[in-house]
Short mmCIF file of C-alpha atoms and ligand atoms in Angstrom, two decimals:
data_model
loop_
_atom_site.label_atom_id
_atom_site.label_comp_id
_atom_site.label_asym_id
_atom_site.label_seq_id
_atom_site.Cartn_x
_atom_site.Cartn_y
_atom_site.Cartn_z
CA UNK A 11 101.56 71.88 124.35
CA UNK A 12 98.94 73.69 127.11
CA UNK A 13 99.00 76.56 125.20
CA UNK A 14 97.49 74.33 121.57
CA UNK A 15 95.09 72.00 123.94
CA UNK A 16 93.89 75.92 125.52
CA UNK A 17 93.40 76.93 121.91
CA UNK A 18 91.95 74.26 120.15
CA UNK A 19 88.91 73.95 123.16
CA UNK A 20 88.73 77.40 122.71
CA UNK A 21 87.82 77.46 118.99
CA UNK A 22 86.37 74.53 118.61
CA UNK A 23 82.46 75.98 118.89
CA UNK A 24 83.44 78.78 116.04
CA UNK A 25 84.17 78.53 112.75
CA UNK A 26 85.85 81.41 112.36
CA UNK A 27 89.36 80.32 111.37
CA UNK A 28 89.68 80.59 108.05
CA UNK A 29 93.45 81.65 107.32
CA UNK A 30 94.05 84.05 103.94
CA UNK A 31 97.06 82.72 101.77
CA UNK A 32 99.29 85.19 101.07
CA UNK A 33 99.07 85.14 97.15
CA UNK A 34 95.95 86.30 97.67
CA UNK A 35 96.39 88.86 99.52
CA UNK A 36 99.03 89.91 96.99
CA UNK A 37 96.76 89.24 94.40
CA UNK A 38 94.27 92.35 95.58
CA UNK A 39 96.52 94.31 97.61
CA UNK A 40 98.42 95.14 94.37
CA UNK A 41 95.78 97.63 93.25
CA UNK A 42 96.06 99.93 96.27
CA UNK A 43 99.27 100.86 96.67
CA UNK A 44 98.98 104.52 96.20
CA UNK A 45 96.97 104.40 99.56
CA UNK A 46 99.11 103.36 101.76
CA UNK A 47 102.02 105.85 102.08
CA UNK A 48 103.11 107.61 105.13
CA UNK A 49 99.65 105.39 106.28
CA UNK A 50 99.13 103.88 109.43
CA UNK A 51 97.46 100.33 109.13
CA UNK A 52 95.55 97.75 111.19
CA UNK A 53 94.74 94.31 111.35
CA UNK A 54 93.12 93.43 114.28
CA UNK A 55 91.78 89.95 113.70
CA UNK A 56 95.50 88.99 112.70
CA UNK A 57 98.14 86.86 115.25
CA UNK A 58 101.03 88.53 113.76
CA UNK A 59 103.04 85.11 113.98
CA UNK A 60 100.54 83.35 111.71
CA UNK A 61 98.54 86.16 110.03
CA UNK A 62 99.43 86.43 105.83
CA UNK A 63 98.18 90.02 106.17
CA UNK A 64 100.98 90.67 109.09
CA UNK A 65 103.73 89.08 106.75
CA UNK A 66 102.34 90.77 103.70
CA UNK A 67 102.74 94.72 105.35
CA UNK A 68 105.67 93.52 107.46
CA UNK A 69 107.33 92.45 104.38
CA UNK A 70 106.05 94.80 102.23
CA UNK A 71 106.95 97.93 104.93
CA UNK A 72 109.27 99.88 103.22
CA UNK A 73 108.17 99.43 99.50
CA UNK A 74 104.49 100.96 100.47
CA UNK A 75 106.09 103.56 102.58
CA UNK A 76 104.18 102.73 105.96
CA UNK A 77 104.28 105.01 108.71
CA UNK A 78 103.47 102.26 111.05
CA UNK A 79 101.84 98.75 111.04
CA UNK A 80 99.89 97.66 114.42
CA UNK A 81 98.39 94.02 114.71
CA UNK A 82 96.33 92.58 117.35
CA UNK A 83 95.07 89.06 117.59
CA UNK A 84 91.76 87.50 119.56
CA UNK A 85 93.38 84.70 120.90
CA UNK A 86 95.84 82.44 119.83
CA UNK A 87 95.07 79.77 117.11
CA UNK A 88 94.69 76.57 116.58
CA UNK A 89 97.37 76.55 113.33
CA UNK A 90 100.93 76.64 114.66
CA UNK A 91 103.03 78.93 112.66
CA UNK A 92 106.83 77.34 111.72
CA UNK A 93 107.90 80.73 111.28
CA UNK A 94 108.08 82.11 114.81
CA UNK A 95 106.19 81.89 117.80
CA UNK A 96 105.73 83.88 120.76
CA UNK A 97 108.15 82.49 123.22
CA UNK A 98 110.79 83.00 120.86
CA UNK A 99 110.45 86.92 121.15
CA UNK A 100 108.76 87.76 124.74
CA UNK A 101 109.69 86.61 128.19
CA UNK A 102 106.20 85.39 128.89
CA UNK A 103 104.68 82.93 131.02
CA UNK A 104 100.96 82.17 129.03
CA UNK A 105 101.65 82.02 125.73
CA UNK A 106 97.41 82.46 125.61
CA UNK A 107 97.09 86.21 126.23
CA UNK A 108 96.02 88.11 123.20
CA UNK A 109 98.91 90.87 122.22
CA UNK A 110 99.65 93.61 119.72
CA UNK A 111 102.75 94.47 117.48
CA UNK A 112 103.44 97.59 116.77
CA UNK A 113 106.24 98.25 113.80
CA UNK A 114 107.55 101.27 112.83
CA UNK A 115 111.00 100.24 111.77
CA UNK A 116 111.68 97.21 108.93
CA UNK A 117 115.50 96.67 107.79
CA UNK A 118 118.02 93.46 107.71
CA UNK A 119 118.67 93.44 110.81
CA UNK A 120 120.65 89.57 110.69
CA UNK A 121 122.26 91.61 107.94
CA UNK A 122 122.21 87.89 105.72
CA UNK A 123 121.44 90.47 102.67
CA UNK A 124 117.39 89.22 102.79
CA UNK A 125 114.71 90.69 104.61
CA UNK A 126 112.49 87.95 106.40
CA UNK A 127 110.44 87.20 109.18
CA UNK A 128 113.83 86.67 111.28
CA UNK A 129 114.58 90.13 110.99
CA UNK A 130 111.38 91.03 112.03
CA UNK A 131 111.95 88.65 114.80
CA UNK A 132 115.36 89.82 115.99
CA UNK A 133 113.62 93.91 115.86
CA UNK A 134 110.98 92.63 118.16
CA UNK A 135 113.97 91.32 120.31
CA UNK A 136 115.99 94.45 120.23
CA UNK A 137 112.89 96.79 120.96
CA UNK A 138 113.10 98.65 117.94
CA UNK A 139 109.28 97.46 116.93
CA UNK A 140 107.21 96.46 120.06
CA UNK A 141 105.61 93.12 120.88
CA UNK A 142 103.34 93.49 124.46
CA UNK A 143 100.74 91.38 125.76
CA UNK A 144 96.88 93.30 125.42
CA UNK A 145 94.89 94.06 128.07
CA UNK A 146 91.52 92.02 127.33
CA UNK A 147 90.99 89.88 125.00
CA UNK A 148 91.64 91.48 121.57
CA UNK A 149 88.17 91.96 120.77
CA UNK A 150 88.18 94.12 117.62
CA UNK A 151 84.91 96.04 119.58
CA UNK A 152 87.12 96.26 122.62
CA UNK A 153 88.04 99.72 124.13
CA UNK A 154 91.75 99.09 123.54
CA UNK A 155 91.65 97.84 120.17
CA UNK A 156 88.89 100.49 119.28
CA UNK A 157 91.72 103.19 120.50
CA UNK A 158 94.12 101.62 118.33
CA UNK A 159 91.51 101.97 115.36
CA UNK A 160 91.38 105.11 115.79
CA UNK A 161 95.24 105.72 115.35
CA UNK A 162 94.97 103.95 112.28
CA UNK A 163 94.30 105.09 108.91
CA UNK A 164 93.19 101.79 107.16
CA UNK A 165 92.44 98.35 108.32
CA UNK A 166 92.89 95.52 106.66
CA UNK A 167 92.52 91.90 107.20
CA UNK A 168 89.79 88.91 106.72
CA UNK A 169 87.67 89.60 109.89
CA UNK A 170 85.78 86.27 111.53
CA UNK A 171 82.27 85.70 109.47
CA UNK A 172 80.46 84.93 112.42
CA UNK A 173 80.64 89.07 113.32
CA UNK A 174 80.42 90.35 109.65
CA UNK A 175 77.93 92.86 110.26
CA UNK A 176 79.30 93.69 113.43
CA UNK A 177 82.77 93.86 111.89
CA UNK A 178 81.86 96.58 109.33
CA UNK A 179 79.49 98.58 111.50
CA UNK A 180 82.51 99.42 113.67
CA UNK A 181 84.49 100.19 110.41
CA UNK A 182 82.03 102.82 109.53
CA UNK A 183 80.88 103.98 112.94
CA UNK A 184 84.89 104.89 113.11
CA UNK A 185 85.14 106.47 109.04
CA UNK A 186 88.22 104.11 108.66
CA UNK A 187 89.06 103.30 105.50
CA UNK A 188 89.20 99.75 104.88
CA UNK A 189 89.76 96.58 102.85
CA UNK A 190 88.56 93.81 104.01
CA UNK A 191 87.39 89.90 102.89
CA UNK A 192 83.71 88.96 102.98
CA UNK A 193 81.31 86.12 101.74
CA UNK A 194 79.46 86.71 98.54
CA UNK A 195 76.35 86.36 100.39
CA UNK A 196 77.18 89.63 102.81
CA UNK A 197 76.19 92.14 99.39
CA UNK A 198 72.47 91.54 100.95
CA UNK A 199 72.36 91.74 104.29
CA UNK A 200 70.22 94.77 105.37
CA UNK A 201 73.47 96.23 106.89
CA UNK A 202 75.75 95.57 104.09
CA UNK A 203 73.58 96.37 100.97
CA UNK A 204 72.74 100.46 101.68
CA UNK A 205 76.13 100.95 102.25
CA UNK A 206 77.34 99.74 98.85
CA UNK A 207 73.95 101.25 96.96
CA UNK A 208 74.93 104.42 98.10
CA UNK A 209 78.65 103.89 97.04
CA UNK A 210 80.16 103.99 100.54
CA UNK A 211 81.59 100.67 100.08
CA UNK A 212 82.53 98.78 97.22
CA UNK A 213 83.96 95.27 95.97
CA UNK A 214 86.78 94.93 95.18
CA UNK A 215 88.88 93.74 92.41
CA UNK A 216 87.90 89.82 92.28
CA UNK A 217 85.31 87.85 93.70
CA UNK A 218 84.30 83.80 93.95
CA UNK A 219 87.62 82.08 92.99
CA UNK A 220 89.76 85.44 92.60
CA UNK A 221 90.60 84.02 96.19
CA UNK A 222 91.63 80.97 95.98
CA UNK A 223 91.05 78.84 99.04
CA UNK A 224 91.70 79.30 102.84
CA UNK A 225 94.35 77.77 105.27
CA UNK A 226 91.85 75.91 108.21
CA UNK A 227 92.58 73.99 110.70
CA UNK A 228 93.48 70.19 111.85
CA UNK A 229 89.60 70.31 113.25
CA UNK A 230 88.23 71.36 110.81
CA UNK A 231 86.75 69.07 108.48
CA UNK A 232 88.62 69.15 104.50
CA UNK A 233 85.71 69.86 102.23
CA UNK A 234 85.23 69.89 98.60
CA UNK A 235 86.40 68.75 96.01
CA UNK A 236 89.33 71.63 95.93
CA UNK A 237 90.20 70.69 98.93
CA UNK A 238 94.09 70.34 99.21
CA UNK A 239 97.36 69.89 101.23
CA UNK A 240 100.30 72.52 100.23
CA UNK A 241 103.58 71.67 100.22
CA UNK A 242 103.47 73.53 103.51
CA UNK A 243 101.63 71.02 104.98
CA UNK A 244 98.57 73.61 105.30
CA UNK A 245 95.06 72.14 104.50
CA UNK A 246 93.59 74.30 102.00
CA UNK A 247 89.56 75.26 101.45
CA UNK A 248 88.79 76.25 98.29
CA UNK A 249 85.55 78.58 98.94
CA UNK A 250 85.11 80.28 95.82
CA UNK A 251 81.94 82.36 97.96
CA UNK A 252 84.20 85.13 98.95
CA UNK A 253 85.10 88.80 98.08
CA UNK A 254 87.04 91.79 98.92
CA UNK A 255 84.89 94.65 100.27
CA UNK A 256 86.42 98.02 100.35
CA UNK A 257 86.35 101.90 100.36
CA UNK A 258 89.21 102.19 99.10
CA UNK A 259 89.46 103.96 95.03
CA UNK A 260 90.95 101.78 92.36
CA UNK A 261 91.44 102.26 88.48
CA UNK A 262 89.05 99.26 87.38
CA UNK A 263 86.42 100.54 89.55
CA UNK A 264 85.97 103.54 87.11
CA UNK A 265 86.10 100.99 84.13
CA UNK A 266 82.76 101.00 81.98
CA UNK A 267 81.26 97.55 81.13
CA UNK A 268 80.98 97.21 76.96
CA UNK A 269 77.51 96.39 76.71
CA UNK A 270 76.61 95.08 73.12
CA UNK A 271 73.20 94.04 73.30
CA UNK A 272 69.93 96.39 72.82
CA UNK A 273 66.51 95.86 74.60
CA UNK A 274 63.50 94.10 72.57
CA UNK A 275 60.67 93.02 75.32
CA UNK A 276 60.78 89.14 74.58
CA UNK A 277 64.12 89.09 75.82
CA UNK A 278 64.07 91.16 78.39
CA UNK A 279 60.50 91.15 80.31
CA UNK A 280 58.93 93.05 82.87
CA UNK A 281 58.55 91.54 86.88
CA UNK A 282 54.99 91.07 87.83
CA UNK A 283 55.80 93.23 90.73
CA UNK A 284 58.19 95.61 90.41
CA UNK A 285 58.16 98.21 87.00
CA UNK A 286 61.73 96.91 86.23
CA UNK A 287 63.08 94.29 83.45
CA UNK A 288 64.61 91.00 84.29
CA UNK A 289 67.98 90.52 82.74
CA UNK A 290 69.37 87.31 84.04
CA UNK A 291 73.10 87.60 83.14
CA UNK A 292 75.17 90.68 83.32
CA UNK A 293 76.69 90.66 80.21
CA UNK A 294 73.51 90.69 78.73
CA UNK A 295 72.63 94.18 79.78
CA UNK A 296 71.34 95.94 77.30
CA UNK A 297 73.12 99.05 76.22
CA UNK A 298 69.96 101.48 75.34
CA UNK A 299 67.70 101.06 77.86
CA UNK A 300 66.70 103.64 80.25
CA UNK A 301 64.54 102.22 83.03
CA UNK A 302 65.41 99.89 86.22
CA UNK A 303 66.69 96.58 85.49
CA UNK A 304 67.26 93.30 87.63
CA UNK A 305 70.64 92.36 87.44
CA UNK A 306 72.46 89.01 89.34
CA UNK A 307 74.07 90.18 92.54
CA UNK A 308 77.02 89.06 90.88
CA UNK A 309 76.91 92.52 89.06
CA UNK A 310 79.00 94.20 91.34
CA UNK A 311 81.68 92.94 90.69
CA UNK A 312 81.70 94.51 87.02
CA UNK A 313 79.93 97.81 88.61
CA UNK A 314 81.29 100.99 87.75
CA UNK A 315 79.52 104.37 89.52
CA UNK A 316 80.03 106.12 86.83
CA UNK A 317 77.87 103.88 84.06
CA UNK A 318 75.03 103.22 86.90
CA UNK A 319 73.22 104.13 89.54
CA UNK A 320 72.21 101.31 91.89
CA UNK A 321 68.48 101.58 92.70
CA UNK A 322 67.72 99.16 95.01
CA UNK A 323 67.36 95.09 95.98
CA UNK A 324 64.62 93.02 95.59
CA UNK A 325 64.01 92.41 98.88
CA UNK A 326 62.45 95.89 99.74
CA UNK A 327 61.31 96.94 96.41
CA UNK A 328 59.33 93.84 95.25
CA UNK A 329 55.70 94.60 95.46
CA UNK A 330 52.93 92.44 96.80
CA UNK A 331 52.02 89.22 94.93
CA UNK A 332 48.93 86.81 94.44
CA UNK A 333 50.05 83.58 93.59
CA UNK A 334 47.73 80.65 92.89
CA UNK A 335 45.48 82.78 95.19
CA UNK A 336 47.57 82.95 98.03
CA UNK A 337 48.72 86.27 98.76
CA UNK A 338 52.22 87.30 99.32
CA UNK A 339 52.29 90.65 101.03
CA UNK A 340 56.16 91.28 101.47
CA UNK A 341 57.65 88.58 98.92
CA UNK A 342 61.43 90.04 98.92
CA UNK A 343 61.74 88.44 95.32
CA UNK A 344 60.67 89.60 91.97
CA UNK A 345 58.43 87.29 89.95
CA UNK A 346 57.83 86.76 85.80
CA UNK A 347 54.55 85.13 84.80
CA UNK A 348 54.05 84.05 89.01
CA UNK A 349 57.85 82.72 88.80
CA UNK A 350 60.23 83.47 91.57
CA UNK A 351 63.46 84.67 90.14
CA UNK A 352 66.69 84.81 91.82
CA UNK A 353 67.79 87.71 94.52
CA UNK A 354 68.18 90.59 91.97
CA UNK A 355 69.94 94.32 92.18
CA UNK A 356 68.40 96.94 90.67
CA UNK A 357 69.90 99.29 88.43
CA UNK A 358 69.81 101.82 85.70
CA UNK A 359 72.46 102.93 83.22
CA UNK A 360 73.31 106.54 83.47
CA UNK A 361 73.96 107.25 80.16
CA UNK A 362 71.87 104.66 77.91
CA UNK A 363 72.39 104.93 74.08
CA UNK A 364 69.64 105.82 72.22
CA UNK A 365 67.19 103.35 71.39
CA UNK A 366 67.64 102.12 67.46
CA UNK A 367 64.72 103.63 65.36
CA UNK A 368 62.31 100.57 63.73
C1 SAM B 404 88.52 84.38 109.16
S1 SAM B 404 89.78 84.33 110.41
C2 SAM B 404 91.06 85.20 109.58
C3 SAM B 404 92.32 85.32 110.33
C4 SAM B 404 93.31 86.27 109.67
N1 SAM B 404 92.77 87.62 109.67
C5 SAM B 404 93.61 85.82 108.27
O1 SAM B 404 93.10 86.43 107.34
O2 SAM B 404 94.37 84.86 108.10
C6 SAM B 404 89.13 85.48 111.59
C7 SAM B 404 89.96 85.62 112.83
O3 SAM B 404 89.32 86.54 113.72
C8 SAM B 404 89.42 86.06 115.05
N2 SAM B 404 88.33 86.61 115.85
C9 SAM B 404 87.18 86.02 116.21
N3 SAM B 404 86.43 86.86 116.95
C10 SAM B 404 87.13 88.01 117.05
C11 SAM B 404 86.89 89.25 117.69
N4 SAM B 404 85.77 89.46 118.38
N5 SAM B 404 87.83 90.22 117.60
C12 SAM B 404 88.97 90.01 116.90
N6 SAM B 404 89.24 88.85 116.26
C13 SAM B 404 88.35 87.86 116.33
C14 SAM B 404 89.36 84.56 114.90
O4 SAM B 404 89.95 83.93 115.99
C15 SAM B 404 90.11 84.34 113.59
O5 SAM B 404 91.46 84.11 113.83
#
């Protein structure tokens, strides 16, 4: 009971807490498989007794050949898991200290013919996989979780918003490999963008409703009209704003857009201040033309390196503007007949068809 009044105080400023189902996570992680054998992984924004991600690799241990999974958690949280909980596995006195679990072994240990989160339980228990309390406090950007980055050969996990940029920097700054969830909205930060126009980082398979909601908690407030109690009893989000962000290779990545319309000018006109086209919907990009073209951000989610290069964003390549005699030095948008237009990408197809003789 102290340990869910400690919690709940100390989350309630945040709103960091938003809990990925696991059919989700199965949903993406199925693409990736090949990556992960004899691989060491990490989720370190993950309470293994309530993370999805911690049940998914625990689970999933032996079919995707793990060398070893480690999980560290912040804090505790506010959502109480039925599963397990902490007391039932370590002799501890406050049940609020961040810890880590380290697994390198996964078998039936009850021996009831199943594999399940008692087994995993009952190996904590007998040693064979190690539950100990952290030092700080779990801070992904903390020395001790940094070291266990470092042992790790992919990380994985739904990271808090709040420290997105932060979040990835570290990622990079340490060449992990990684796949991780994001908000839509992250493709343009300053950080985020270069990264994926220079095909560092990618999305990944599904974006928007590809994830299908988030498990929050009791505080928080049920939004939406998607908003929903499972049969769990776990209040659902339904966000459709998300994305998986990775730099991790996958077959559909390599898959070229069919692109069946050609370029005529009235359809397709030129920004006032930028020497690109505007084509407002993806699947309207047409298939013969060789310059830069504005694309949603949306795009990237059908991108494939090898159909286009990625140019740029609008919001360092739009020129300045004049409009209605006001002058807009650094406008970050493109604009059609003095029209803002929405944030664009800018791209060009690598290997146009030819243009149809008239
Ligand atoms: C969006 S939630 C996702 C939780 C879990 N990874 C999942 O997918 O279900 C982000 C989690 O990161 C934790 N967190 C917040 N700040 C953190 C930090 N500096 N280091 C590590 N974890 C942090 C939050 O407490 C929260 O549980």
């Amino acid at each position: 009971m102290a340990r869910q009044k400690f919690l709940l105080g100390a989350k309630a400023a945040s709103k960091d807490e938003f809990y990925t189902q696991l059919a989700d996570i199965e949903r993406e992680l199925r693409y990736y498989r090949k990556h992960f054998k004899d691989k060491t992984v990490f989720c370190n924004c993950d309470d293994p007794f309530e993370s999805n991600f911690f049940k998914y690799f625990v689970l999933n241990f032996n079919k995707l050949g793990l060398k070893k999974l480690i999980c560290t958690c912040y804090t505790g949280s506010p959502i109480a898991n039925s599963q397990l909980s902490l007391f039932d596995v370590v002799d501890t006195e406050d049940g609020n200290k961040p810890y880590k679990a380290i697994i390198t072994t996964v078998y039936d240990k009850t021996g009831d013919g199943a594999l399940d989160m008692e087994d995993i339980k009952e190996l904590f228990k007998s040693g064979e996989n190690k539950l100990t309390e952290l030092e700080g406090n779990g801070d992904f950007a903390s020395p001790e979780c940094l070291k266990l980055m470092d042992e790790s050969d992919i990380v994985v996990t739904n990271p808090p918003f709040s420290l997105f940029r932060k979040y990835v920097a570290t990622l990079m700054k340490h060449k992990k490999q990684f796949l991780i969830i994001g908000n839509i909205n992250a493709i343009t930060y300053k950080e985020i963008f270069p990264l994926i126009m220079n095909d560092e980082i990618w999305l990944g398979n599904g974006m928007g409703r590809w994830i299908s909601g988030f498990i929050v908690p009791a505080s928080y407030e049920l939004y939406g009209t998607e908003a929903s109690i499972n049969e769990k009893g776990e209040r659902i989000v339904a966000t459709n704003n998300c994305l998986w962000l990775t730099n991790l290779d996958f077959n559909k990545r390599h898959e070229e857009m069919i692109l069946a319309k050609r370029y005529n000018s009235e359809d397709y006109p030129k920004y006032d201040n930028y020497d690109a086209i505007e084509v407002s919907k993806t699947a309207d990009i047409p298939c013969d033309f060789k310059g830069a073209m504005g694309v949603p951000i949306t795009f990237l989610g059908k991108y494939s390196p090898d159909q286009f290069e990625i140019i740029g964003a609008d919001y360092s390549l739009a020129g300045p503007i004049n409009i209605n005699g006001k002058n807009k030095p650094n406008p970050q948008r493109f604009y059609i007949n003095g029209v803002r237009k929405y944030a664009r990408i800018v791209i060009r197809n690598k290997h146009p068809e030819p243009a149809k003789e008239h």
